[in-house]
Amino acid sequence: MDLLGSLGIFVRVAEVLSFSAVARERDVSQAAVARQISQLEERFGVRLFHRTTRKISLTDDGQMLVVLARPILDGVEDMLTAVGRQSTSPIGLVRVGVTGTAGRFLAQRLPELLADHPGLKVELVVSDRIGDMIEDRLDLAMRVGEISDASLIVRHAGTFSRVAVAAPSYIEKHGEPSVPAELAQHTCIVHASNQNSDMWTFVTNEGAQQFRVSGGFLANDASAVHLAARSGYGIAHLALVDVFDDLCSGQLVRVLNNFPSPNIPFSLVYSSRRHLAPRTRAVLNFILQELRQIRALLSADPGEVRDRTPLPPDRPAA
């Protein structure tokens, strides 16, 4: 019996509470996963899961074994990494789940990584819908907001605020609002992602306040909202990381500079920290590095994004 292998399968089943999901993830049969769990139960002489036809749940003994097994498995992974596993050339395909605008952000940067690793392939799976990573066969996903799924490993990339932006042509024609309440007199482009999408939040002297906006163009795809803003149609409210490049180039300008929006957590998530392939780790670290560089630029000189002038040609690469 491969005790470490069986413990790895057991802990993963405990994380997702599904034999079938772990079987798909590891490309084995559901019976093989169940057999590993049964062997562990025989080895320790305890029952690890309560099983019904609809669901499974951990027993008290199962919960205890999860707590004891995780440090052991993490220690083995650390040992493999220390010996040199991380130096293995990243080869193969990595599927990354992204929103439309995050996909655009990565599409302009990934060629640098791929040039350094000819054997690496990256597939961007673009969707504004947050699906199941195992069912969607994702190795990594970029997520905005708080992560509530306890089965996912979360690597925090920091926080980014939403910003109100418009094309210079819109500002020249219609002017710009000086306070958030004046958005009511402007054409706004609504990212219709939920029922309150037409309520934009800004921090004022009275604290965070919501302001209703309206316009003739709505879309449930942030990338479409982004493109409509660049066309000069109206003002959009998008995550700073999504519009950073356009602010630097001058294709979009920021309005309502003195009224920030609340910060939004930005993270990379993946299904399990164990057996993270070198190719996946390479893509993960590359994306985190790119996001850190953007945050460093903003921290060093926030005016570079706030002002309407493009960054100088010799600025650090984003």
mmCIF file of C-alpha atoms in Angstrom, residues 18-129:
data_model
loop_
_atom_site.group_PDB
_atom_site.id
_atom_site.type_symbol
_atom_site.label_atom_id
_atom_site.label_comp_id
_atom_site.label_asym_id
_atom_site.label_seq_id
_atom_site.Cartn_x
_atom_site.Cartn_y
_atom_site.Cartn_z
ATOM 1 C CA SER A 18 -16.558 13.971 -3.855
ATOM 2 C CA PHE A 19 -15.030 10.661 -4.947
ATOM 3 C CA SER A 20 -15.981 11.303 -8.581
ATOM 4 C CA ALA A 21 -14.407 14.771 -8.672
ATOM 5 C CA VAL A 22 -11.088 13.433 -7.370
ATOM 6 C CA ALA A 23 -11.267 10.547 -9.839
ATOM 7 C CA ARG A 24 -11.667 12.995 -12.743
ATOM 8 C CA GLU A 25 -8.906 15.208 -11.396
ATOM 9 C CA ARG A 26 -6.435 12.322 -11.170
ATOM 10 C CA ASP A 27 -7.674 10.530 -14.289
ATOM 11 C CA VAL A 28 -8.510 7.299 -12.453
ATOM 12 C CA SER A 29 -11.759 5.441 -11.876
ATOM 13 C CA GLN A 30 -14.078 6.290 -9.003
ATOM 14 C CA ALA A 31 -13.668 2.687 -7.818
ATOM 15 C CA ALA A 32 -9.898 3.216 -7.580
ATOM 16 C CA VAL A 33 -10.400 6.254 -5.348
ATOM 17 C CA ALA A 34 -12.880 4.365 -3.169
ATOM 18 C CA ARG A 35 -10.420 1.470 -2.898
ATOM 19 C CA GLN A 36 -7.680 3.783 -1.627
ATOM 20 C CA ILE A 37 -10.014 5.145 1.046
ATOM 21 C CA SER A 38 -11.072 1.628 2.070
ATOM 22 C CA GLN A 39 -7.434 0.578 2.409
ATOM 23 C CA LEU A 40 -6.769 3.545 4.682
ATOM 24 C CA GLU A 41 -9.793 2.672 6.804
ATOM 25 C CA GLU A 42 -8.510 -0.902 7.136
ATOM 26 C CA ARG A 43 -4.990 0.358 7.928
ATOM 27 C CA PHE A 44 -6.151 2.645 10.751
ATOM 28 C CA GLY A 45 -9.117 0.578 11.834
ATOM 29 C CA VAL A 46 -11.557 3.489 11.687
ATOM 30 C CA ARG A 47 -14.269 4.822 9.403
ATOM 31 C CA LEU A 48 -13.160 8.022 7.650
ATOM 32 C CA PHE A 49 -16.350 9.068 5.836
ATOM 33 C CA HIS A 50 -20.081 8.888 6.377
ATOM 34 C CA ARG A 51 -21.495 7.779 3.015
ATOM 35 C CA THR A 52 -25.019 8.113 1.648
ATOM 36 C CA THR A 53 -26.336 7.832 -1.901
ATOM 37 C CA ARG A 54 -26.317 11.637 -2.183
ATOM 38 C CA LYS A 55 -23.256 12.881 -0.314
ATOM 39 C CA ILE A 56 -20.299 12.063 1.912
ATOM 40 C CA SER A 57 -18.991 13.767 5.048
ATOM 41 C CA LEU A 58 -16.001 13.302 7.322
ATOM 42 C CA THR A 59 -16.279 11.337 10.542
ATOM 43 C CA ASP A 60 -14.540 12.608 13.669
ATOM 44 C CA ASP A 61 -11.680 10.187 12.946
ATOM 45 C CA GLY A 62 -11.566 11.433 9.373
ATOM 46 C CA GLN A 63 -11.305 15.046 10.509
ATOM 47 C CA MET A 64 -8.459 14.112 12.842
ATOM 48 C CA LEU A 65 -6.597 12.314 10.058
ATOM 49 C CA VAL A 66 -6.936 15.343 7.740
ATOM 50 C CA VAL A 67 -5.320 17.575 10.361
ATOM 51 C CA LEU A 68 -2.474 15.085 10.870
ATOM 52 C CA ALA A 69 -1.945 14.238 7.200
ATOM 53 C CA ARG A 70 -1.759 17.733 5.708
ATOM 54 C CA PRO A 71 1.565 18.731 7.362
ATOM 55 C CA ILE A 72 3.093 15.413 6.274
ATOM 56 C CA LEU A 73 2.037 15.853 2.651
ATOM 57 C CA ASP A 74 3.155 19.478 2.608
ATOM 58 C CA GLY A 75 6.488 18.437 4.063
ATOM 59 C CA VAL A 76 7.007 15.884 1.306
ATOM 60 C CA GLU A 77 6.182 18.508 -1.324
ATOM 61 C CA ASP A 78 8.636 20.960 0.269
ATOM 62 C CA MET A 79 11.313 18.271 0.289
ATOM 63 C CA LEU A 80 10.795 17.526 -3.399
ATOM 64 C CA THR A 81 10.967 21.230 -4.207
ATOM 65 C CA ALA A 82 14.131 21.747 -2.138
ATOM 66 C CA VAL A 83 15.874 18.850 -3.874
ATOM 67 C CA GLY A 84 15.284 20.497 -7.227
ATOM 68 C CA ARG A 85 11.825 19.734 -8.525
ATOM 69 C CA GLN A 86 11.164 23.408 -9.122
ATOM 70 C CA SER A 87 14.053 23.544 -11.570
ATOM 71 C CA THR A 88 12.383 21.061 -13.916
ATOM 72 C CA SER A 89 11.661 22.693 -17.246
ATOM 73 C CA PRO A 90 8.028 23.838 -17.540
ATOM 74 C CA ILE A 91 6.646 21.684 -20.359
ATOM 75 C CA GLY A 92 3.046 21.074 -21.365
ATOM 76 C CA LEU A 93 -0.336 22.803 -21.291
ATOM 77 C CA VAL A 94 -1.677 25.052 -18.508
ATOM 78 C CA ARG A 95 -5.350 26.059 -18.639
ATOM 79 C CA VAL A 96 -6.039 29.394 -16.939
ATOM 80 C CA GLY A 97 -9.568 30.624 -16.194
ATOM 81 C CA VAL A 98 -9.898 34.391 -16.702
ATOM 82 C CA THR A 99 -12.497 37.066 -17.328
ATOM 83 C CA GLY A 100 -12.534 38.753 -20.696
ATOM 84 C CA THR A 101 -10.545 41.802 -19.659
ATOM 85 C CA ALA A 102 -8.116 39.765 -17.558
ATOM 86 C CA GLY A 103 -7.581 37.627 -20.645
ATOM 87 C CA ARG A 104 -6.640 40.762 -22.583
ATOM 88 C CA PHE A 105 -4.237 41.754 -19.801
ATOM 89 C CA LEU A 106 -2.499 38.348 -19.946
ATOM 90 C CA ALA A 107 -2.544 38.084 -23.735
ATOM 91 C CA GLN A 108 -0.216 41.084 -23.947
ATOM 92 C CA ARG A 109 2.224 39.624 -21.411
ATOM 93 C CA LEU A 110 2.297 35.843 -21.808
ATOM 94 C CA PRO A 111 4.408 35.880 -25.004
ATOM 95 C CA GLU A 112 7.375 36.892 -22.830
ATOM 96 C CA LEU A 113 6.943 33.791 -20.650
ATOM 97 C CA LEU A 114 6.375 31.501 -23.641
ATOM 98 C CA ALA A 115 9.494 32.824 -25.347
ATOM 99 C CA ASP A 116 11.537 31.831 -22.292
ATOM 100 C CA HIS A 117 9.972 28.335 -22.158
ATOM 101 C CA PRO A 118 9.437 26.938 -25.686
ATOM 102 C CA GLY A 119 7.879 23.721 -24.347
ATOM 103 C CA LEU A 120 5.188 25.569 -22.413
ATOM 104 C CA LYS A 121 1.638 26.147 -23.674
ATOM 105 C CA VAL A 122 -0.990 28.357 -22.014
ATOM 106 C CA GLU A 123 -4.695 28.205 -22.852
ATOM 107 C CA LEU A 124 -6.839 31.079 -21.597
ATOM 108 C CA VAL A 125 -10.361 29.880 -20.795
ATOM 109 C CA VAL A 126 -12.346 33.114 -20.943
ATOM 110 C CA SER A 127 -15.626 33.462 -19.057
ATOM 111 C CA ASP A 128 -17.164 35.911 -16.589
ATOM 112 C CA ARG A 129 -18.933 32.936 -14.995
#
